[in-house]
Each structure stands twice: as C-alpha cells, then as structure tokens.
Amino acid sequence: MAIFNHLLLASFLVPLVLSSPFYPPTCYTKVLNLARELTQWAAHLKWDPETSRCMAHMPDLYLDVHNACVMYKIRSYISLLEGLRQRRCAYTRDVRKLWGNLRQLFIFMGEKCHGDLVFTIFDCAALER
C-alpha cells in the first residue's frame, strides 16, 4: 500500500516538475513581459467606460524595449499621466496602476537591467504607431 501511495504521488509530481521552467526569469524577460502588459493595459484604459473620457486624448502607448527611444516614450507618457490629476479619472485604481507600473518599468530599464538590454534600433517614429 505504501508503494502504491509513493507511485501515485510520483505520478502527480513528475509532470508538475517537468512543466516548470528550469531557468529563473531574467531581467530582460521581465522587462519584455511588463512592456507587453502595459501596452495592452493602456489600450484597455482608452476604451474602458470609466476612464475613456480622460484617456481619449492620450496617445497610443506602444513599448518596444529594443528601440532606443523607449525610455523617452515612457518618461513622456508618465508625465502625461501625471497631468491627468486635474481630471477625476487620474485617481482611479486602473490609471494609478498604469502610472506605477510605467515608473517601475522605467526604473528596471534604466537602473536594474542597464547592462542586460540591447537597443537594436533607434526609430522614435516606430513607437508612434
């Protein structure tokens, strides 16, 4: 009976172990995933009924971490979000979350992942799609 219990436990643990990644996420993958998430989140906020009134005039946010202009784009978008304080939607949880995560991405890219990132293009117009 004990052997059966051990085999049963092993049959559940082996697929779990094999499906987990064998490497920890790097700084590059964290930045890449966060940039994709923030691009989608900003697009969502432009169409969300709660925030669409205030976010309609905001430019589209497209973050390509391989473009050297991305730091300028993040910094300018953060300042635009800070300018929303006169409007009511700036204090919604979703807009504050976008603002905080953009600041976090900026800090990651500028300080923590500085040596891990390689900018392959320098095309500021590509970020304005």
Short mmCIF file of C-alpha atoms in Angstrom, two decimals:
data_model
loop_
_atom_site.label_atom_id
_atom_site.label_comp_id
_atom_site.label_asym_id
_atom_site.label_seq_id
_atom_site.Cartn_x
_atom_site.Cartn_y
_atom_site.Cartn_z
CA MET A 1 0.00 0.00 0.00
CA ALA A 2 2.85 2.40 0.79
CA ILE A 3 4.46 1.67 -2.57
CA PHE A 4 1.19 2.46 -4.30
CA ASN A 5 0.95 5.81 -2.46
CA HIS A 6 4.51 6.70 -3.45
CA LEU A 7 3.85 5.81 -7.09
CA LEU A 8 0.67 7.84 -7.05
CA LEU A 9 2.48 10.84 -5.57
CA ALA A 10 5.30 10.49 -8.09
CA SER A 11 2.85 10.31 -10.99
CA PHE A 12 1.46 13.70 -9.95
CA LEU A 13 4.78 15.38 -9.17
CA VAL A 14 6.76 14.37 -12.26
CA PRO A 15 4.55 16.27 -14.76
CA LEU A 16 4.50 19.26 -12.44
CA VAL A 17 8.28 19.37 -12.23
CA LEU A 18 8.73 18.82 -15.96
CA SER A 19 6.31 21.61 -16.87
CA SER A 20 8.03 24.25 -14.74
CA PRO A 21 10.81 26.29 -16.35
CA PHE A 22 14.34 25.28 -15.48
CA TYR A 23 15.70 28.82 -15.53
CA PRO A 24 14.75 31.84 -13.49
CA PRO A 25 13.30 34.76 -15.44
CA THR A 26 15.96 37.22 -16.46
CA CYS A 27 15.75 40.95 -16.21
CA TYR A 28 15.25 41.09 -19.98
CA THR A 29 12.23 38.76 -19.89
CA LYS A 30 10.70 40.71 -17.02
CA VAL A 31 11.06 43.98 -18.93
CA LEU A 32 9.74 42.42 -22.14
CA ASN A 33 6.67 40.95 -20.45
CA LEU A 34 5.95 44.12 -18.48
CA ALA A 35 6.19 46.25 -21.63
CA ARG A 36 3.72 43.99 -23.45
CA GLU A 37 1.35 44.06 -20.50
CA LEU A 38 1.49 47.85 -20.22
CA THR A 39 0.87 48.31 -23.94
CA GLN A 40 -2.28 46.20 -23.65
CA TRP A 41 -3.35 47.87 -20.40
CA ALA A 42 -3.08 51.38 -21.84
CA ALA A 43 -5.18 50.35 -24.85
CA HIS A 44 -7.76 48.88 -22.49
CA LEU A 45 -7.96 52.10 -20.48
CA LYS A 46 -8.68 54.12 -23.61
CA TRP A 47 -11.81 52.05 -24.24
CA ASP A 48 -12.92 51.40 -20.67
CA PRO A 49 -16.11 53.37 -19.92
CA GLU A 50 -14.76 54.52 -16.56
CA THR A 51 -11.57 56.07 -17.94
CA SER A 52 -12.24 56.63 -21.65
CA ARG A 53 -13.35 60.24 -21.10
CA CYS A 54 -9.97 61.24 -19.69
CA MET A 55 -7.76 58.83 -21.60
CA ALA A 56 -9.21 59.55 -25.05
CA HIS A 57 -6.76 62.38 -25.73
CA MET A 58 -3.75 60.33 -24.60
CA PRO A 59 -1.52 59.00 -27.38
CA ASP A 60 -1.39 55.28 -28.01
CA LEU A 61 1.25 53.57 -25.92
CA TYR A 62 3.45 51.15 -27.82
CA LEU A 63 6.55 49.98 -25.98
CA ASP A 64 9.31 48.22 -27.90
CA VAL A 65 12.15 47.50 -25.49
CA HIS A 66 14.55 47.07 -28.42
CA ASN A 67 14.07 50.67 -29.55
CA ALA A 68 16.40 53.22 -28.01
CA CYS A 69 13.61 55.83 -27.90
CA VAL A 70 11.54 53.76 -25.50
CA MET A 71 12.95 55.48 -22.41
CA TYR A 72 11.90 58.88 -23.74
CA LYS A 73 8.46 57.47 -24.63
CA ILE A 74 7.95 56.05 -21.12
CA ARG A 75 9.10 59.27 -19.47
CA SER A 76 6.79 61.43 -21.58
CA TYR A 77 3.81 59.10 -21.03
CA ILE A 78 4.40 59.18 -17.27
CA SER A 79 4.37 62.98 -17.34
CA LEU A 80 1.13 62.94 -19.36
CA LEU A 81 -0.42 60.63 -16.77
CA GLU A 82 0.71 62.96 -14.02
CA GLY A 83 -1.01 65.79 -15.90
CA LEU A 84 -4.31 63.93 -15.58
CA ARG A 85 -4.53 64.86 -11.90
CA GLN A 86 -6.84 67.74 -12.74
CA ARG A 87 -9.34 65.24 -14.05
CA ARG A 88 -11.25 62.75 -11.98
CA CYS A 89 -10.03 59.62 -13.77
CA ALA A 90 -6.45 60.17 -12.66
CA TYR A 91 -7.44 58.88 -9.27
CA THR A 92 -8.97 55.63 -10.46
CA ARG A 93 -7.16 52.49 -9.44
CA ASP A 94 -6.51 51.45 -13.04
CA VAL A 95 -4.82 54.71 -14.06
CA ARG A 96 -2.71 54.70 -10.90
CA LYS A 97 -1.73 51.10 -11.62
CA LEU A 98 -0.63 52.05 -15.14
CA TRP A 99 1.33 55.02 -13.79
CA GLY A 100 3.05 52.93 -11.11
CA ASN A 101 3.92 50.09 -13.47
CA LEU A 102 5.32 52.51 -16.04
CA ARG A 103 7.55 54.01 -13.37
CA GLN A 104 8.62 50.51 -12.36
CA LEU A 105 9.45 49.64 -15.97
CA PHE A 106 11.42 52.87 -16.32
CA ILE A 107 13.45 52.08 -13.21
CA PHE A 108 14.05 48.49 -14.31
CA MET A 109 15.27 49.57 -17.72
CA GLY A 110 17.34 52.49 -16.51
CA GLU A 111 18.95 51.06 -13.39
CA LYS A 112 18.44 47.37 -12.77
CA CYS A 113 18.68 45.94 -16.31
CA HIS A 114 21.01 48.54 -17.75
CA GLY A 115 23.61 46.02 -18.91
CA ASP A 116 21.15 43.33 -19.99
CA LEU A 117 19.27 45.39 -22.57
CA VAL A 118 20.49 45.92 -26.10
CA PHE A 119 18.79 48.52 -28.25
CA THR A 120 18.81 47.25 -31.81
CA ILE A 121 17.02 50.18 -33.45
CA PHE A 122 16.79 53.93 -32.98
CA ASP A 123 13.48 54.85 -34.58
CA CYS A 124 11.27 57.12 -32.50
CA ALA A 125 8.61 57.24 -35.20
CA ALA A 126 8.09 53.48 -34.86
CA LEU A 127 6.82 53.98 -31.31
CA GLU A 128 4.14 56.39 -32.53
CA ARG A 129 2.13 53.81 -34.44
#
